[in-house]
Amino acid sequence: MNVLVLGSGGREHAVSWKISQSSQIDKLFIAPGNAGTNQVGTNVDIDVDDFEAIRDFCIEQKIDTVFIGPEGPLVNGIVDFFQADKAVKHIAMIGPNKEAAQLEGSKDFAKKFMKKHNIPTAKYLTVTNENIEEGISFLESLKAPYVLKADGLASGKGVLILKSLKEAQTELKSMLSGKFGDASAKVVIEEFLKGVELSVFVITDGVSYKILPEAKDYKRIGEGDTGLNTGGMGAVSPVPFAAGGFIDKVENQIIIPTIKGLKTDGIDYRGFIFFGLINVKNDPYVIEYNCRLGDPETEVVIPRLKSDLLELFEGVSSQTLSERDVEFDDRVATAVMMVSGGYPEKYDKEKSISGLNNVFDSLVFHAGTKQDGPAILTDGGRVLCVTSFGKNQFRSLEKTYENVAKITFDKAYYRKDIGFDLEEIQ
Ligand code: AMP
Ligand code: GLY
């Protein structure tokens, strides 16, 4: 099988690493990839949003399967683009079509969907310039803090959590007047839910589904979950509090109604669904859906997958997923992200990375790197993700941190407290 992976982060490196071990792989390409993906396949210099160039490449290289990593091309309809073209419509696309990707592409769509199918989520109201007054009064009916969400994709910055009512009302107006461009022409106001978050992933062929191991990511830049939001600073899988009853509730109250709801609504969803959940007094609520795998959750979930990923992809495209076995490693996987100093604000690039060859018994997934002759340079805010296994979380973290310490680049930063909150939950 010839496979093309779209994307350039740690998620795409982890998926490509896994695909490269499949008994079915012939050629593996990654567009545009990074210095790490080039070690498990061949990088191709094509932008993930250049659908025509991607199609031409797929024809030229006789690609059988395309895995789409980031949400952008999915929400913009790469799957529909391929399906509408005779020359490439036979290619298996691992990711939902444009309509199905609305679960991530429009918060209003996702909320309506959840309401219709009785899926537990925060109370909400969708506001545009037409019903702004209603929005102001809805805010008054809620308790602080206040949650405002731009309806469309806003590069992970579209959610505001505000302490005072006044601030929330001012921000609502500013969002509706274009703070996030078209993405905030509609704003979803939500009740604030208090609890611990976790991410659950499902792969579906539109008929059946398989649940992958859950994970918890650490989004804030600072220790103790403080400071600015980032793309993710580390992850742990499994999550102790998810054991037993909680995941059953997630399956019965959230996953099954979502898969059924998609079918009922005639939405053909094939690919991964990311359930961003919050545990409120031992009951799961959906904070968000994403139409893709999470990053850095993928860097702990995919290494735990024992089964052949391409067989699962085949199950998705032929709608025979129910006949496939999915097996997982019982050990705990932990990941720590090494980032460029200054991230998520201004940071430098092109710093030389050393020590990668000294890593022992951990995996290193590249997130933002590039090759420069024999050297590997930093090329983004999130640079490298170090993942290890252990028989428990503490052993696993010990190994991860031991190896993180062997890797150096100028102004490297990482959180030293990944997993800090899980002990008490256990
Ligand atoms: P999202 O982009 O929807 O994942 O939101 C970003 C982050 O905002 C989430 O990971 C949560 O930490 C927080 N958040 C979003 N919605 C809510 C809510 N209704 N209650 C509490 N926190 C929320
Ligand atoms: N780790 C959260 C995300 O991928 O959106």
JSON list of C-alpha atoms in Angstrom, two decimals, residues 109-276:
[
{"chain": "A", "resi": 109, "resn": "PHE", "atom": "CA", "xyz": [-23.17, 22.90, 14.50]},
{"chain": "A", "resi": 110, "resn": "ALA", "atom": "CA", "xyz": [-21.61, 20.73, 17.21]},
{"chain": "A", "resi": 111, "resn": "LYS", "atom": "CA", "xyz": [-23.83, 22.17, 19.96]},
{"chain": "A", "resi": 112, "resn": "LYS", "atom": "CA", "xyz": [-27.00, 21.73, 17.88]},
{"chain": "A", "resi": 113, "resn": "PHE", "atom": "CA", "xyz": [-25.96, 18.16, 17.11]},
{"chain": "A", "resi": 114, "resn": "MET", "atom": "CA", "xyz": [-25.40, 17.37, 20.80]},
{"chain": "A", "resi": 115, "resn": "LYS", "atom": "CA", "xyz": [-28.66, 18.96, 21.85]},
{"chain": "A", "resi": 116, "resn": "LYS", "atom": "CA", "xyz": [-30.60, 17.04, 19.19]},
{"chain": "A", "resi": 117, "resn": "HIS", "atom": "CA", "xyz": [-29.08, 13.71, 20.20]},
{"chain": "A", "resi": 118, "resn": "ASN", "atom": "CA", "xyz": [-29.14, 14.26, 23.97]},
{"chain": "A", "resi": 119, "resn": "ILE", "atom": "CA", "xyz": [-25.39, 14.21, 24.38]},
{"chain": "A", "resi": 120, "resn": "PRO", "atom": "CA", "xyz": [-24.32, 15.80, 27.68]},
{"chain": "A", "resi": 121, "resn": "THR", "atom": "CA", "xyz": [-22.67, 19.19, 27.15]},
{"chain": "A", "resi": 122, "resn": "ALA", "atom": "CA", "xyz": [-22.69, 22.68, 28.72]},
{"chain": "A", "resi": 123, "resn": "LYS", "atom": "CA", "xyz": [-25.83, 24.83, 28.37]},
{"chain": "A", "resi": 124, "resn": "TYR", "atom": "CA", "xyz": [-25.39, 27.34, 25.55]},
{"chain": "A", "resi": 125, "resn": "LEU", "atom": "CA", "xyz": [-26.74, 30.05, 23.29]},
{"chain": "A", "resi": 126, "resn": "THR", "atom": "CA", "xyz": [-25.51, 30.93, 19.80]},
{"chain": "A", "resi": 127, "resn": "VAL", "atom": "CA", "xyz": [-25.32, 34.65, 19.17]},
{"chain": "A", "resi": 128, "resn": "THR", "atom": "CA", "xyz": [-24.88, 36.78, 16.04]},
{"chain": "A", "resi": 129, "resn": "ASN", "atom": "CA", "xyz": [-25.25, 40.53, 15.54]},
{"chain": "A", "resi": 130, "resn": "GLU", "atom": "CA", "xyz": [-28.99, 39.87, 15.10]},
{"chain": "A", "resi": 131, "resn": "ASN", "atom": "CA", "xyz": [-29.62, 38.60, 18.64]},
{"chain": "A", "resi": 132, "resn": "ILE", "atom": "CA", "xyz": [-26.83, 40.27, 20.56]},
{"chain": "A", "resi": 133, "resn": "GLU", "atom": "CA", "xyz": [-29.25, 41.56, 23.23]},
{"chain": "A", "resi": 134, "resn": "GLU", "atom": "CA", "xyz": [-30.38, 38.01, 23.89]},
{"chain": "A", "resi": 135, "resn": "GLY", "atom": "CA", "xyz": [-26.70, 37.09, 24.27]},
{"chain": "A", "resi": 136, "resn": "ILE", "atom": "CA", "xyz": [-26.16, 39.85, 26.83]},
{"chain": "A", "resi": 137, "resn": "SER", "atom": "CA", "xyz": [-29.10, 38.61, 28.92]},
{"chain": "A", "resi": 138, "resn": "PHE", "atom": "CA", "xyz": [-28.02, 34.98, 28.58]},
{"chain": "A", "resi": 139, "resn": "LEU", "atom": "CA", "xyz": [-24.65, 35.97, 30.04]},
{"chain": "A", "resi": 140, "resn": "GLU", "atom": "CA", "xyz": [-26.50, 37.63, 32.94]},
{"chain": "A", "resi": 141, "resn": "SER", "atom": "CA", "xyz": [-28.30, 34.35, 33.62]},
{"chain": "A", "resi": 142, "resn": "LEU", "atom": "CA", "xyz": [-24.99, 32.46, 34.02]},
{"chain": "A", "resi": 143, "resn": "LYS", "atom": "CA", "xyz": [-22.51, 32.36, 36.87]},
{"chain": "A", "resi": 144, "resn": "ALA", "atom": "CA", "xyz": [-18.85, 33.42, 36.45]},
{"chain": "A", "resi": 145, "resn": "PRO", "atom": "CA", "xyz": [-16.55, 32.50, 34.78]},
{"chain": "A", "resi": 146, "resn": "TYR", "atom": "CA", "xyz": [-18.02, 33.00, 31.30]},
{"chain": "A", "resi": 147, "resn": "VAL", "atom": "CA", "xyz": [-17.11, 30.97, 28.23]},
{"chain": "A", "resi": 148, "resn": "LEU", "atom": "CA", "xyz": [-17.21, 32.55, 24.76]},
{"chain": "A", "resi": 149, "resn": "LYS", "atom": "CA", "xyz": [-16.34, 30.53, 21.68]},
{"chain": "A", "resi": 150, "resn": "ALA", "atom": "CA", "xyz": [-15.84, 31.72, 18.12]},
{"chain": "A", "resi": 151, "resn": "ASP", "atom": "CA", "xyz": [-18.00, 29.48, 15.95]},
{"chain": "A", "resi": 152, "resn": "GLY", "atom": "CA", "xyz": [-15.33, 28.77, 13.31]},
{"chain": "A", "resi": 153, "resn": "LEU", "atom": "CA", "xyz": [-11.70, 27.67, 13.35]},
{"chain": "A", "resi": 154, "resn": "ALA", "atom": "CA", "xyz": [-9.46, 30.26, 14.99]},
{"chain": "A", "resi": 155, "resn": "SER", "atom": "CA", "xyz": [-6.11, 28.43, 15.27]},
{"chain": "A", "resi": 156, "resn": "GLY", "atom": "CA", "xyz": [-6.92, 27.26, 18.79]},
{"chain": "A", "resi": 157, "resn": "LYS", "atom": "CA", "xyz": [-7.35, 30.84, 20.04]},
{"chain": "A", "resi": 158, "resn": "GLY", "atom": "CA", "xyz": [-11.12, 31.21, 19.63]},
{"chain": "A", "resi": 159, "resn": "VAL", "atom": "CA", "xyz": [-12.16, 30.27, 23.19]},
{"chain": "A", "resi": 160, "resn": "LEU", "atom": "CA", "xyz": [-12.20, 32.98, 25.85]},
{"chain": "A", "resi": 161, "resn": "ILE", "atom": "CA", "xyz": [-12.83, 32.34, 29.53]},
{"chain": "A", "resi": 162, "resn": "LEU", "atom": "CA", "xyz": [-13.66, 35.56, 31.35]},
{"chain": "A", "resi": 163, "resn": "LYS", "atom": "CA", "xyz": [-13.91, 36.28, 35.04]},
{"chain": "A", "resi": 164, "resn": "SER", "atom": "CA", "xyz": [-16.36, 39.17, 35.08]},
{"chain": "A", "resi": 165, "resn": "LEU", "atom": "CA", "xyz": [-19.72, 39.71, 33.43]},
{"chain": "A", "resi": 166, "resn": "LYS", "atom": "CA", "xyz": [-18.64, 43.11, 32.16]},
{"chain": "A", "resi": 167, "resn": "GLU", "atom": "CA", "xyz": [-15.56, 41.69, 30.44]},
{"chain": "A", "resi": 168, "resn": "ALA", "atom": "CA", "xyz": [-17.67, 38.91, 28.92]},
{"chain": "A", "resi": 169, "resn": "GLN", "atom": "CA", "xyz": [-20.20, 41.37, 27.51]},
{"chain": "A", "resi": 170, "resn": "THR", "atom": "CA", "xyz": [-17.44, 43.57, 26.06]},
{"chain": "A", "resi": 171, "resn": "GLU", "atom": "CA", "xyz": [-15.66, 40.57, 24.53]},
{"chain": "A", "resi": 172, "resn": "LEU", "atom": "CA", "xyz": [-18.90, 39.26, 23.06]},
{"chain": "A", "resi": 173, "resn": "LYS", "atom": "CA", "xyz": [-19.34, 42.54, 21.18]},
{"chain": "A", "resi": 174, "resn": "SER", "atom": "CA", "xyz": [-15.73, 42.58, 20.07]},
{"chain": "A", "resi": 175, "resn": "MET", "atom": "CA", "xyz": [-15.92, 38.99, 18.80]},
{"chain": "A", "resi": 176, "resn": "LEU", "atom": "CA", "xyz": [-19.08, 39.73, 16.86]},
{"chain": "A", "resi": 177, "resn": "SER", "atom": "CA", "xyz": [-17.41, 42.76, 15.31]},
{"chain": "A", "resi": 178, "resn": "GLY", "atom": "CA", "xyz": [-14.65, 40.62, 13.90]},
{"chain": "A", "resi": 179, "resn": "LYS", "atom": "CA", "xyz": [-12.05, 39.96, 16.63]},
{"chain": "A", "resi": 180, "resn": "PHE", "atom": "CA", "xyz": [-11.40, 36.57, 15.01]},
{"chain": "A", "resi": 181, "resn": "GLY", "atom": "CA", "xyz": [-12.54, 37.59, 11.51]},
{"chain": "A", "resi": 182, "resn": "ASP", "atom": "CA", "xyz": [-15.36, 35.52, 10.02]},
{"chain": "A", "resi": 183, "resn": "ALA", "atom": "CA", "xyz": [-14.73, 32.78, 12.59]},
{"chain": "A", "resi": 184, "resn": "SER", "atom": "CA", "xyz": [-16.44, 34.91, 15.26]},
{"chain": "A", "resi": 185, "resn": "ALA", "atom": "CA", "xyz": [-19.35, 36.26, 13.20]},
{"chain": "A", "resi": 186, "resn": "LYS", "atom": "CA", "xyz": [-21.23, 33.70, 15.33]},
{"chain": "A", "resi": 187, "resn": "VAL", "atom": "CA", "xyz": [-20.32, 33.17, 18.98]},
{"chain": "A", "resi": 188, "resn": "VAL", "atom": "CA", "xyz": [-21.34, 30.31, 21.24]},
{"chain": "A", "resi": 189, "resn": "ILE", "atom": "CA", "xyz": [-21.82, 31.36, 24.87]},
{"chain": "A", "resi": 190, "resn": "GLU", "atom": "CA", "xyz": [-21.50, 28.44, 27.27]},
{"chain": "A", "resi": 191, "resn": "GLU", "atom": "CA", "xyz": [-22.03, 27.64, 30.88]},
{"chain": "A", "resi": 192, "resn": "PHE", "atom": "CA", "xyz": [-18.64, 27.03, 32.55]},
{"chain": "A", "resi": 193, "resn": "LEU", "atom": "CA", "xyz": [-18.10, 23.41, 33.60]},
{"chain": "A", "resi": 194, "resn": "LYS", "atom": "CA", "xyz": [-15.71, 22.64, 36.42]},
{"chain": "A", "resi": 195, "resn": "GLY", "atom": "CA", "xyz": [-13.81, 19.37, 36.38]},
{"chain": "A", "resi": 196, "resn": "VAL", "atom": "CA", "xyz": [-10.82, 17.50, 35.00]},
{"chain": "A", "resi": 197, "resn": "GLU", "atom": "CA", "xyz": [-10.48, 17.21, 31.23]},
{"chain": "A", "resi": 198, "resn": "LEU", "atom": "CA", "xyz": [-9.53, 14.18, 29.20]},
{"chain": "A", "resi": 199, "resn": "SER", "atom": "CA", "xyz": [-9.46, 13.23, 25.54]},
{"chain": "A", "resi": 200, "resn": "VAL", "atom": "CA", "xyz": [-11.02, 10.10, 24.10]},
{"chain": "A", "resi": 201, "resn": "PHE", "atom": "CA", "xyz": [-10.51, 9.03, 20.50]},
{"chain": "A", "resi": 202, "resn": "VAL", "atom": "CA", "xyz": [-12.63, 6.83, 18.34]},
{"chain": "A", "resi": 203, "resn": "ILE", "atom": "CA", "xyz": [-11.97, 5.50, 14.85]},
{"chain": "A", "resi": 204, "resn": "THR", "atom": "CA", "xyz": [-15.13, 4.95, 12.82]},
{"chain": "A", "resi": 205, "resn": "ASP", "atom": "CA", "xyz": [-16.10, 3.72, 9.36]},
{"chain": "A", "resi": 206, "resn": "GLY", "atom": "CA", "xyz": [-19.53, 5.33, 9.68]},
{"chain": "A", "resi": 207, "resn": "VAL", "atom": "CA", "xyz": [-21.12, 2.05, 10.77]},
{"chain": "A", "resi": 208, "resn": "SER", "atom": "CA", "xyz": [-19.13, 0.80, 13.74]},
{"chain": "A", "resi": 209, "resn": "TYR", "atom": "CA", "xyz": [-16.36, 2.22, 15.86]},
{"chain": "A", "resi": 210, "resn": "LYS", "atom": "CA", "xyz": [-13.37, 1.28, 18.00]},
{"chain": "A", "resi": 211, "resn": "ILE", "atom": "CA", "xyz": [-12.38, 3.22, 21.09]},
{"chain": "A", "resi": 212, "resn": "LEU", "atom": "CA", "xyz": [-8.70, 4.04, 21.44]},
{"chain": "A", "resi": 213, "resn": "PRO", "atom": "CA", "xyz": [-7.04, 4.55, 24.83]},
{"chain": "A", "resi": 214, "resn": "GLU", "atom": "CA", "xyz": [-7.92, 7.83, 26.52]},
{"chain": "A", "resi": 215, "resn": "ALA", "atom": "CA", "xyz": [-5.30, 10.46, 27.27]},
{"chain": "A", "resi": 216, "resn": "LYS", "atom": "CA", "xyz": [-4.88, 13.66, 29.20]},
{"chain": "A", "resi": 217, "resn": "ASP", "atom": "CA", "xyz": [-3.00, 16.58, 27.75]},
{"chain": "A", "resi": 218, "resn": "TYR", "atom": "CA", "xyz": [-1.42, 19.54, 29.54]},
{"chain": "A", "resi": 219, "resn": "LYS", "atom": "CA", "xyz": [-2.29, 22.70, 27.64]},
{"chain": "A", "resi": 220, "resn": "ARG", "atom": "CA", "xyz": [-0.79, 25.49, 29.73]},
{"chain": "A", "resi": 221, "resn": "ILE", "atom": "CA", "xyz": [2.79, 26.65, 29.33]},
{"chain": "A", "resi": 222, "resn": "GLY", "atom": "CA", "xyz": [3.51, 26.87, 33.06]},
{"chain": "A", "resi": 223, "resn": "GLU", "atom": "CA", "xyz": [3.84, 24.30, 35.81]},
{"chain": "A", "resi": 224, "resn": "GLY", "atom": "CA", "xyz": [0.72, 23.66, 37.87]},
{"chain": "A", "resi": 225, "resn": "ASP", "atom": "CA", "xyz": [-1.37, 24.40, 34.74]},
{"chain": "A", "resi": 226, "resn": "THR", "atom": "CA", "xyz": [-0.67, 28.12, 34.76]},
{"chain": "A", "resi": 227, "resn": "GLY", "atom": "CA", "xyz": [0.06, 30.73, 32.10]},
{"chain": "A", "resi": 228, "resn": "LEU", "atom": "CA", "xyz": [-0.87, 30.86, 28.44]},
{"chain": "A", "resi": 229, "resn": "ASN", "atom": "CA", "xyz": [-2.52, 28.09, 26.47]},
{"chain": "A", "resi": 230, "resn": "THR", "atom": "CA", "xyz": [-0.30, 26.16, 24.08]},
{"chain": "A", "resi": 231, "resn": "GLY", "atom": "CA", "xyz": [-0.80, 23.42, 21.52]},
{"chain": "A", "resi": 232, "resn": "GLY", "atom": "CA", "xyz": [-0.02, 20.95, 24.34]},
{"chain": "A", "resi": 233, "resn": "MET", "atom": "CA", "xyz": [3.01, 20.47, 26.62]},
{"chain": "A", "resi": 234, "resn": "GLY", "atom": "CA", "xyz": [2.70, 16.79, 27.46]},
{"chain": "A", "resi": 235, "resn": "ALA", "atom": "CA", "xyz": [0.33, 13.86, 27.74]},
{"chain": "A", "resi": 236, "resn": "VAL", "atom": "CA", "xyz": [-0.39, 10.73, 29.75]},
{"chain": "A", "resi": 237, "resn": "SER", "atom": "CA", "xyz": [-2.30, 7.59, 28.75]},
{"chain": "A", "resi": 238, "resn": "PRO", "atom": "CA", "xyz": [-4.16, 5.84, 30.33]},
{"chain": "A", "resi": 239, "resn": "VAL", "atom": "CA", "xyz": [-5.82, 8.33, 32.67]},
{"chain": "A", "resi": 240, "resn": "PRO", "atom": "CA", "xyz": [-6.34, 6.74, 36.12]},
{"chain": "A", "resi": 241, "resn": "PHE", "atom": "CA", "xyz": [-9.78, 8.23, 36.80]},
{"chain": "A", "resi": 242, "resn": "ALA", "atom": "CA", "xyz": [-11.12, 6.97, 33.47]},
{"chain": "A", "resi": 243, "resn": "ALA", "atom": "CA", "xyz": [-10.77, 3.33, 34.54]},
{"chain": "A", "resi": 244, "resn": "GLY", "atom": "CA", "xyz": [-13.86, 1.16, 34.76]},
{"chain": "A", "resi": 245, "resn": "GLY", "atom": "CA", "xyz": [-17.17, 2.91, 35.11]},
{"chain": "A", "resi": 246, "resn": "PHE", "atom": "CA", "xyz": [-16.23, 6.29, 33.76]},
{"chain": "A", "resi": 247, "resn": "ILE", "atom": "CA", "xyz": [-15.25, 5.11, 30.27]},
{"chain": "A", "resi": 248, "resn": "ASP", "atom": "CA", "xyz": [-18.43, 3.01, 30.16]},
{"chain": "A", "resi": 249, "resn": "LYS", "atom": "CA", "xyz": [-20.41, 6.17, 30.79]},
{"chain": "A", "resi": 250, "resn": "VAL", "atom": "CA", "xyz": [-18.47, 7.92, 28.04]},
{"chain": "A", "resi": 251, "resn": "GLU", "atom": "CA", "xyz": [-19.28, 5.11, 25.64]},
{"chain": "A", "resi": 252, "resn": "ASN", "atom": "CA", "xyz": [-22.98, 4.87, 26.52]},
{"chain": "A", "resi": 253, "resn": "GLN", "atom": "CA", "xyz": [-23.81, 8.53, 27.00]},
{"chain": "A", "resi": 254, "resn": "ILE", "atom": "CA", "xyz": [-21.50, 10.10, 24.43]},
{"chain": "A", "resi": 255, "resn": "ILE", "atom": "CA", "xyz": [-19.86, 7.80, 21.88]},
{"chain": "A", "resi": 256, "resn": "ILE", "atom": "CA", "xyz": [-22.85, 5.63, 20.98]},
{"chain": "A", "resi": 257, "resn": "PRO", "atom": "CA", "xyz": [-25.28, 8.58, 20.67]},
{"chain": "A", "resi": 258, "resn": "THR", "atom": "CA", "xyz": [-22.70, 10.44, 18.54]},
{"chain": "A", "resi": 259, "resn": "ILE", "atom": "CA", "xyz": [-22.19, 7.56, 16.09]},
{"chain": "A", "resi": 260, "resn": "LYS", "atom": "CA", "xyz": [-25.95, 6.91, 15.94]},
{"chain": "A", "resi": 261, "resn": "GLY", "atom": "CA", "xyz": [-26.70, 10.63, 15.61]},
{"chain": "A", "resi": 262, "resn": "LEU", "atom": "CA", "xyz": [-24.35, 10.93, 12.64]},
{"chain": "A", "resi": 263, "resn": "LYS", "atom": "CA", "xyz": [-26.11, 8.00, 10.97]},
{"chain": "A", "resi": 264, "resn": "THR", "atom": "CA", "xyz": [-29.58, 9.39, 11.73]},
{"chain": "A", "resi": 265, "resn": "ASP", "atom": "CA", "xyz": [-28.60, 12.76, 10.29]},
{"chain": "A", "resi": 266, "resn": "GLY", "atom": "CA", "xyz": [-27.21, 11.11, 7.15]},
{"chain": "A", "resi": 267, "resn": "ILE", "atom": "CA", "xyz": [-23.67, 12.32, 7.84]},
{"chain": "A", "resi": 268, "resn": "ASP", "atom": "CA", "xyz": [-21.02, 9.95, 6.48]},
{"chain": "A", "resi": 269, "resn": "TYR", "atom": "CA", "xyz": [-18.19, 10.13, 9.01]},
{"chain": "A", "resi": 270, "resn": "ARG", "atom": "CA", "xyz": [-15.07, 8.09, 8.32]},
{"chain": "A", "resi": 271, "resn": "GLY", "atom": "CA", "xyz": [-11.96, 8.73, 10.30]},
{"chain": "A", "resi": 272, "resn": "PHE", "atom": "CA", "xyz": [-11.07, 9.71, 13.84]},
{"chain": "A", "resi": 273, "resn": "ILE", "atom": "CA", "xyz": [-13.37, 11.55, 16.24]},
{"chain": "A", "resi": 274, "resn": "PHE", "atom": "CA", "xyz": [-11.73, 13.33, 19.15]},
{"chain": "A", "resi": 275, "resn": "PHE", "atom": "CA", "xyz": [-14.01, 13.78, 22.15]},
{"chain": "A", "resi": 276, "resn": "GLY", "atom": "CA", "xyz": [-12.74, 16.59, 24.37]}
]
